[in-house]
């Protein structure tokens, strides 16, 4: 099935094998000397414990070539699962804070975007995420750094630890980003502190175009009606949900899908959660008893809310329609 991935953190695609190779290439002591030892550190049971593993792992990313290799490895994996378009988050503040230049990060990732399109035919785009548990001034500085690379970055997002870091904290930054021409999305992680209020702020005060995760919207009928009315997409990640909480939210995702909300299925941080987009689609299908038509609808939703031109959207939807028309029942 042709697929579209809209919720993917490039730093979250750092597989143990590549992490070890980059550590050795750059002389970074990560405290592990084998792939098995690296993999054993990828253990967590909450969003906070996940971030405690996730951010230190980034120390192995130093040069433009490192960022290129990371993104290209993901895009090759995605293409092998017939992902036709991907929109990928990245966290420049974390790298700049380690002394890596913004330009090094974005040019490395962009080289992979160009190379993967030429080599594999997969299209992709970069979304700069503001790290919400860093000061607003850091986000403002990051936005200024991004402006010279406006043609390489399609949009901005908001990620990391939500506790005490509501969307409203970044209202001015997002207003400036929108004025500069960036598209806007925001994480509203599942079952977090003040989740529903964060959803309200993202939707009503900051005017987000998409919600990353966002399934707690079912708890507020008014916000749910707003999501449906505006055609706002939810970029859901069932496998990662089951790691950072005790619930994949599969029944809720299916309920939203069946009620006409533009939910999509994505892999989030697949190196850490053990599942790329195919595995997430299968997990959701099995847990929520999705029909073949519903699996197709998930991808239709994703292509419809992707930040691509109309001509490309029509082409990708035509591919999906051609697949759906086959007599063989669709599979992930």
Short mmCIF file of C-alpha atoms in Angstrom, two decimals:
data_model
loop_
_atom_site.label_atom_id
_atom_site.label_comp_id
_atom_site.label_asym_id
_atom_site.label_seq_id
_atom_site.Cartn_x
_atom_site.Cartn_y
_atom_site.Cartn_z
CA UNK A 1 0.00 0.00 0.00
CA UNK A 2 1.37 3.49 -0.81
CA UNK A 3 1.89 5.32 2.48
CA UNK A 4 2.50 8.77 3.91
CA UNK A 5 4.27 9.37 7.22
CA UNK A 6 3.67 12.67 9.02
CA UNK A 7 4.93 12.03 12.57
CA UNK A 8 8.54 10.92 12.56
CA UNK A 9 11.44 12.29 14.60
CA UNK A 10 14.68 11.90 12.68
CA UNK A 11 16.67 11.69 15.90
CA UNK A 12 14.28 8.91 16.91
CA UNK A 13 15.44 6.78 13.97
CA UNK A 14 18.92 6.33 15.49
CA UNK A 15 19.17 2.55 15.42
CA UNK A 16 21.68 0.96 17.83
CA UNK A 17 23.94 -0.12 14.96
CA UNK A 18 24.20 3.43 13.59
CA UNK A 19 24.57 4.97 17.05
CA UNK A 20 27.56 2.75 17.77
CA UNK A 21 29.08 3.39 14.34
CA UNK A 22 28.76 7.16 14.71
CA UNK A 23 30.18 7.06 18.24
CA UNK A 24 33.21 5.21 16.95
CA UNK A 25 33.55 7.51 13.93
CA UNK A 26 33.48 10.63 16.09
CA UNK A 27 35.34 9.32 19.13
CA UNK A 28 32.33 9.79 21.42
CA UNK A 29 32.31 7.67 24.58
CA UNK A 30 28.73 6.45 24.97
CA UNK A 31 29.51 3.87 27.64
CA UNK A 32 28.66 0.92 25.40
CA UNK A 33 30.90 -1.07 23.09
CA UNK A 34 28.47 -3.43 21.35
CA UNK A 35 25.14 -3.17 19.56
CA UNK A 36 23.59 -5.37 22.22
CA UNK A 37 24.75 -3.02 24.97
CA UNK A 38 23.35 -0.01 23.10
CA UNK A 39 20.03 -1.76 22.53
CA UNK A 40 19.80 -2.59 26.24
CA UNK A 41 19.76 1.15 27.04
CA UNK A 42 16.63 1.69 24.92
CA UNK A 43 14.34 0.99 27.89
CA UNK A 44 11.67 3.34 29.31
CA UNK A 45 8.14 3.36 30.68
CA UNK A 46 7.06 7.01 30.41
CA UNK A 47 7.58 10.08 28.26
CA UNK A 48 10.06 11.50 30.77
CA UNK A 49 12.12 8.30 30.98
CA UNK A 50 12.12 8.03 27.19
CA UNK A 51 13.45 11.59 26.83
CA UNK A 52 16.14 10.74 29.37
CA UNK A 53 17.50 8.14 26.94
CA UNK A 54 16.64 10.00 23.73
CA UNK A 55 18.51 13.27 24.20
CA UNK A 56 21.88 11.90 25.40
CA UNK A 57 21.94 9.54 22.40
CA UNK A 58 22.18 12.56 20.11
CA UNK A 59 25.75 13.24 21.27
CA UNK A 60 26.99 10.92 18.50
CA UNK A 61 25.63 13.30 15.83
CA UNK A 62 28.45 15.75 15.17
CA UNK A 63 29.11 16.40 11.48
CA UNK A 64 26.95 17.19 8.47
CA UNK A 65 27.71 13.68 7.23
CA UNK A 66 26.27 12.21 10.45
CA UNK A 67 22.94 13.98 9.99
CA UNK A 68 22.89 12.99 6.32
CA UNK A 69 23.55 9.34 7.17
CA UNK A 70 20.85 9.28 9.84
CA UNK A 71 18.16 10.74 7.58
CA UNK A 72 19.14 8.65 4.58
CA UNK A 73 18.99 5.45 6.64
CA UNK A 74 15.43 6.32 7.70
CA UNK A 75 14.34 7.26 4.18
CA UNK A 76 15.71 4.01 2.78
CA UNK A 77 13.80 2.06 5.43
CA UNK A 78 10.63 4.07 4.75
CA UNK A 79 10.94 3.53 1.01
CA UNK A 80 11.29 -0.22 1.61
CA UNK A 81 7.81 -0.06 3.21
CA UNK A 82 6.47 1.96 0.26
CA UNK A 83 6.25 5.26 2.09
CA UNK A 84 5.83 7.65 -0.83
CA UNK A 85 6.05 10.87 1.19
CA UNK A 86 7.41 11.65 4.66
CA UNK A 87 7.43 14.82 6.75
CA UNK A 88 10.18 14.56 9.35
CA UNK A 89 10.68 16.40 12.64
CA UNK A 90 14.10 17.48 13.84
CA UNK A 91 15.29 19.20 17.04
CA UNK A 92 18.00 21.75 16.18
CA UNK A 93 18.08 23.34 19.65
CA UNK A 94 19.46 20.15 21.16
CA UNK A 95 22.28 20.04 18.63
CA UNK A 96 23.09 23.75 18.77
CA UNK A 97 23.22 23.44 22.55
CA UNK A 98 25.97 20.84 22.08
CA UNK A 99 27.98 23.18 19.86
CA UNK A 100 26.78 21.89 16.48
CA UNK A 101 25.92 24.67 14.01
CA UNK A 102 22.31 24.97 12.85
CA UNK A 103 23.54 24.92 9.25
CA UNK A 104 25.34 21.62 9.83
CA UNK A 105 22.12 19.98 10.97
CA UNK A 106 19.77 21.28 8.30
CA UNK A 107 22.18 20.86 5.38
CA UNK A 108 22.97 17.29 6.39
CA UNK A 109 19.31 16.39 6.60
CA UNK A 110 18.46 18.22 3.39
CA UNK A 111 21.18 16.40 1.44
CA UNK A 112 19.51 13.14 2.44
CA UNK A 113 16.11 14.47 1.30
CA UNK A 114 17.53 15.27 -2.14
CA UNK A 115 19.50 12.04 -2.42
CA UNK A 116 16.60 9.81 -1.35
CA UNK A 117 14.29 11.43 -3.88
CA UNK A 118 16.78 10.81 -6.68
CA UNK A 119 17.70 7.30 -5.55
CA UNK A 120 14.38 5.97 -4.27
CA UNK A 121 11.64 8.25 -5.57
CA UNK A 122 10.45 9.06 -2.05
CA UNK A 123 9.59 12.70 -1.40
CA UNK A 124 10.15 14.21 2.03
CA UNK A 125 10.25 17.48 3.92
CA UNK A 126 11.69 18.80 7.18
CA UNK A 127 9.70 20.17 10.13
CA UNK A 128 11.65 22.12 12.75
CA UNK A 129 10.39 21.36 16.25
CA UNK A 130 10.75 23.80 19.12
CA UNK A 131 11.73 21.97 22.30
CA UNK A 132 9.05 23.06 24.74
CA UNK A 133 11.04 22.50 27.94
CA UNK A 134 13.70 24.98 26.82
CA UNK A 135 13.21 28.75 27.27
CA UNK A 136 11.10 30.72 24.82
CA UNK A 137 14.17 32.81 23.98
CA UNK A 138 15.84 29.67 22.66
CA UNK A 139 12.88 28.98 20.36
CA UNK A 140 12.98 32.59 19.13
CA UNK A 141 16.69 32.30 18.40
CA UNK A 142 16.09 29.01 16.57
CA UNK A 143 13.40 30.56 14.41
CA UNK A 144 15.79 33.37 13.44
CA UNK A 145 18.43 30.80 12.56
CA UNK A 146 15.90 28.95 10.37
CA UNK A 147 14.89 31.95 8.26
CA UNK A 148 17.86 31.73 5.85
CA UNK A 149 16.87 28.09 5.24
CA UNK A 150 13.18 28.78 4.71
CA UNK A 151 13.21 26.90 1.40
CA UNK A 152 14.54 23.75 3.12
CA UNK A 153 12.04 23.61 6.00
CA UNK A 154 8.30 23.24 5.38
CA UNK A 155 6.96 23.88 8.85
CA UNK A 156 7.47 24.16 12.59
CA UNK A 157 6.25 22.00 15.44
CA UNK A 158 6.41 21.69 19.23
CA UNK A 159 7.69 18.62 21.06
CA UNK A 160 9.34 17.27 24.23
CA UNK A 161 8.09 17.30 27.84
CA UNK A 162 4.67 18.95 28.18
CA UNK A 163 4.70 19.29 31.97
CA UNK A 164 4.54 23.00 32.69
CA UNK A 165 5.14 23.81 29.03
CA UNK A 166 1.77 24.60 27.40
CA UNK A 167 1.47 25.70 23.77
CA UNK A 168 0.56 29.21 24.96
CA UNK A 169 4.13 29.61 26.18
CA UNK A 170 5.19 29.76 22.52
CA UNK A 171 2.31 31.79 21.06
CA UNK A 172 4.52 34.65 19.86
CA UNK A 173 7.07 32.29 18.30
CA UNK A 174 4.40 30.45 16.35
CA UNK A 175 2.82 33.70 15.21
CA UNK A 176 6.20 34.82 13.88
CA UNK A 177 6.78 31.45 12.21
CA UNK A 178 3.40 31.58 10.50
CA UNK A 179 4.11 35.13 9.31
CA UNK A 180 7.39 33.87 7.84
CA UNK A 181 5.48 31.29 5.82
CA UNK A 182 6.02 28.11 7.86
CA UNK A 183 3.21 25.58 8.29
CA UNK A 184 2.28 24.82 11.91
CA UNK A 185 1.75 21.63 13.90
CA UNK A 186 2.05 20.82 17.62
CA UNK A 187 2.47 17.80 19.84
CA UNK A 188 -0.31 17.16 22.32
CA UNK A 189 0.93 13.87 23.75
CA UNK A 190 -1.52 11.36 25.13
CA UNK A 191 -2.66 11.44 28.75
CA UNK A 192 -0.27 14.17 29.84
CA UNK A 193 -0.79 16.82 32.51
CA UNK A 194 -3.38 19.38 31.34
CA UNK A 195 -3.69 17.61 27.98
CA UNK A 196 -7.17 18.90 27.15
CA UNK A 197 -6.24 22.50 27.96
CA UNK A 198 -3.12 22.14 25.80
CA UNK A 199 -5.33 20.88 22.98
CA UNK A 200 -7.61 23.88 23.42
CA UNK A 201 -4.70 26.31 23.27
CA UNK A 202 -3.24 24.63 20.19
CA UNK A 203 -6.57 24.65 18.36
CA UNK A 204 -8.18 27.89 19.47
CA UNK A 205 -5.35 30.21 20.47
CA UNK A 206 -2.46 29.18 18.23
CA UNK A 207 -4.40 27.86 15.24
CA UNK A 208 -2.45 24.65 14.67
CA UNK A 209 -3.03 22.95 11.31
CA UNK A 210 -2.38 19.46 12.69
CA UNK A 211 -2.21 17.74 16.07
CA UNK A 212 0.60 15.30 16.73
CA UNK A 213 -0.91 12.48 18.83
CA UNK A 214 -3.94 14.47 20.01
CA UNK A 215 -6.33 11.60 20.75
CA UNK A 216 -7.36 13.12 24.10
CA UNK A 217 -9.52 15.44 22.01
CA UNK A 218 -12.29 12.86 22.50
CA UNK A 219 -12.58 14.10 26.09
CA UNK A 220 -13.99 17.47 24.99
CA UNK A 221 -16.95 17.33 22.58
CA UNK A 222 -16.52 20.97 21.63
CA UNK A 223 -12.87 20.54 20.66
CA UNK A 224 -13.67 17.32 18.83
CA UNK A 225 -16.32 19.15 16.82
CA UNK A 226 -13.77 21.84 16.02
CA UNK A 227 -11.26 19.26 14.78
CA UNK A 228 -13.88 17.69 12.55
CA UNK A 229 -15.16 21.04 11.28
CA UNK A 230 -11.71 22.31 10.34
CA UNK A 231 -10.53 18.99 8.90
CA UNK A 232 -7.56 19.00 11.26
CA UNK A 233 -5.46 15.85 11.02
CA UNK A 234 -4.19 13.79 13.95
CA UNK A 235 -0.82 12.10 13.50
CA UNK A 236 -1.26 9.05 15.74
CA UNK A 237 1.46 6.60 16.80
CA UNK A 238 -0.04 3.47 18.40
CA UNK A 239 3.19 1.58 19.07
CA UNK A 240 4.90 4.46 20.86
CA UNK A 241 1.70 5.14 22.81
CA UNK A 242 1.97 1.73 24.39
CA UNK A 243 5.54 2.47 25.54
CA UNK A 244 5.08 5.90 27.12
CA UNK A 245 1.72 4.94 28.66
CA UNK A 246 0.02 1.59 29.18
CA UNK A 247 -2.40 2.11 26.28
CA UNK A 248 -1.88 2.13 22.50
CA UNK A 249 -5.12 4.12 22.14
CA UNK A 250 -6.06 1.85 19.24
CA UNK A 251 -9.81 1.82 20.05
CA UNK A 252 -9.84 5.63 20.32
CA UNK A 253 -7.96 6.03 17.04
CA UNK A 254 -10.41 3.66 15.35
CA UNK A 255 -13.38 5.52 16.85
CA UNK A 256 -12.03 8.82 15.52
CA UNK A 257 -11.36 7.28 12.10
CA UNK A 258 -14.88 5.87 11.88
CA UNK A 259 -16.38 9.21 12.89
CA UNK A 260 -14.68 11.02 10.01
CA UNK A 261 -11.72 12.60 11.80
CA UNK A 262 -8.59 12.67 9.65
CA UNK A 263 -6.48 10.37 11.81
CA UNK A 264 -3.26 8.93 10.40
CA UNK A 265 -0.83 6.21 11.49
CA UNK A 266 2.87 6.92 11.99
CA UNK A 267 5.99 5.59 13.70
CA UNK A 268 7.18 8.48 15.93
CA UNK A 269 10.61 7.23 17.14
CA UNK A 270 10.87 3.80 15.51
CA UNK A 271 14.42 2.95 16.56
CA UNK A 272 13.35 3.19 20.18
CA UNK A 273 9.85 1.73 19.93
CA UNK A 274 10.62 -1.12 17.55
CA UNK A 275 8.19 -0.33 14.77
CA UNK A 276 8.20 1.66 11.55
CA UNK A 277 5.03 2.64 9.73
CA UNK A 278 4.14 -0.88 8.56
CA UNK A 279 4.42 -2.25 12.07
CA UNK A 280 2.30 0.58 13.44
CA UNK A 281 -0.39 0.01 10.81
CA UNK A 282 -0.46 -3.71 11.55
CA UNK A 283 -0.58 -3.13 15.32
CA UNK A 284 -3.47 -0.72 14.93
CA UNK A 285 -5.33 -2.99 12.51
CA UNK A 286 -5.04 -5.98 14.84
CA UNK A 287 -5.91 -4.10 18.05
CA UNK A 288 -8.90 -2.24 16.57
CA UNK A 289 -10.05 -4.82 14.02
CA UNK A 290 -9.70 -2.39 11.12
CA UNK A 291 -11.10 -3.36 7.74
CA UNK A 292 -9.07 -3.19 4.51
CA UNK A 293 -11.02 -0.09 3.54
CA UNK A 294 -10.16 1.56 6.85
CA UNK A 295 -6.46 0.87 6.33
CA UNK A 296 -6.74 2.61 2.97
CA UNK A 297 -8.60 5.51 4.59
CA UNK A 298 -5.76 6.07 7.05
CA UNK A 299 -3.40 6.64 4.12
CA UNK A 300 -5.95 8.73 2.25
CA UNK A 301 -6.18 10.98 5.29
CA UNK A 302 -2.42 11.33 5.43
CA UNK A 303 -2.04 12.27 1.77
CA UNK A 304 -4.92 14.75 2.12
CA UNK A 305 -3.37 16.60 5.09
CA UNK A 306 0.26 16.40 3.90
CA UNK A 307 2.01 19.69 3.21
CA UNK A 308 2.48 19.06 -0.49
CA UNK A 309 1.23 20.67 -3.69
CA UNK A 310 -2.10 19.76 -5.22
CA UNK A 311 -0.53 18.04 -8.24
CA UNK A 312 1.59 15.75 -6.08
CA UNK A 313 -1.36 15.06 -3.79
CA UNK A 314 -3.54 14.03 -6.74
CA UNK A 315 -0.78 11.77 -8.05
CA UNK A 316 -0.30 10.03 -4.71
CA UNK A 317 -4.05 9.63 -4.14
CA UNK A 318 -4.32 8.11 -7.60
CA UNK A 319 -1.65 5.55 -6.61
CA UNK A 320 -3.65 4.75 -3.49
CA UNK A 321 -6.88 4.43 -5.47
CA UNK A 322 -5.18 2.07 -7.91
CA UNK A 323 -4.00 -0.05 -5.03
CA UNK A 324 -7.42 -0.08 -3.38
CA UNK A 325 -9.00 -1.20 -6.63
CA UNK A 326 -6.96 -4.38 -6.70
CA UNK A 327 -8.82 -7.60 -6.00
CA UNK A 328 -6.25 -8.64 -3.38
CA UNK A 329 -7.37 -7.37 0.08
CA UNK A 330 -5.17 -4.49 1.24
CA UNK A 331 -2.47 -5.15 3.85
CA UNK A 332 -0.07 -2.87 5.62
#
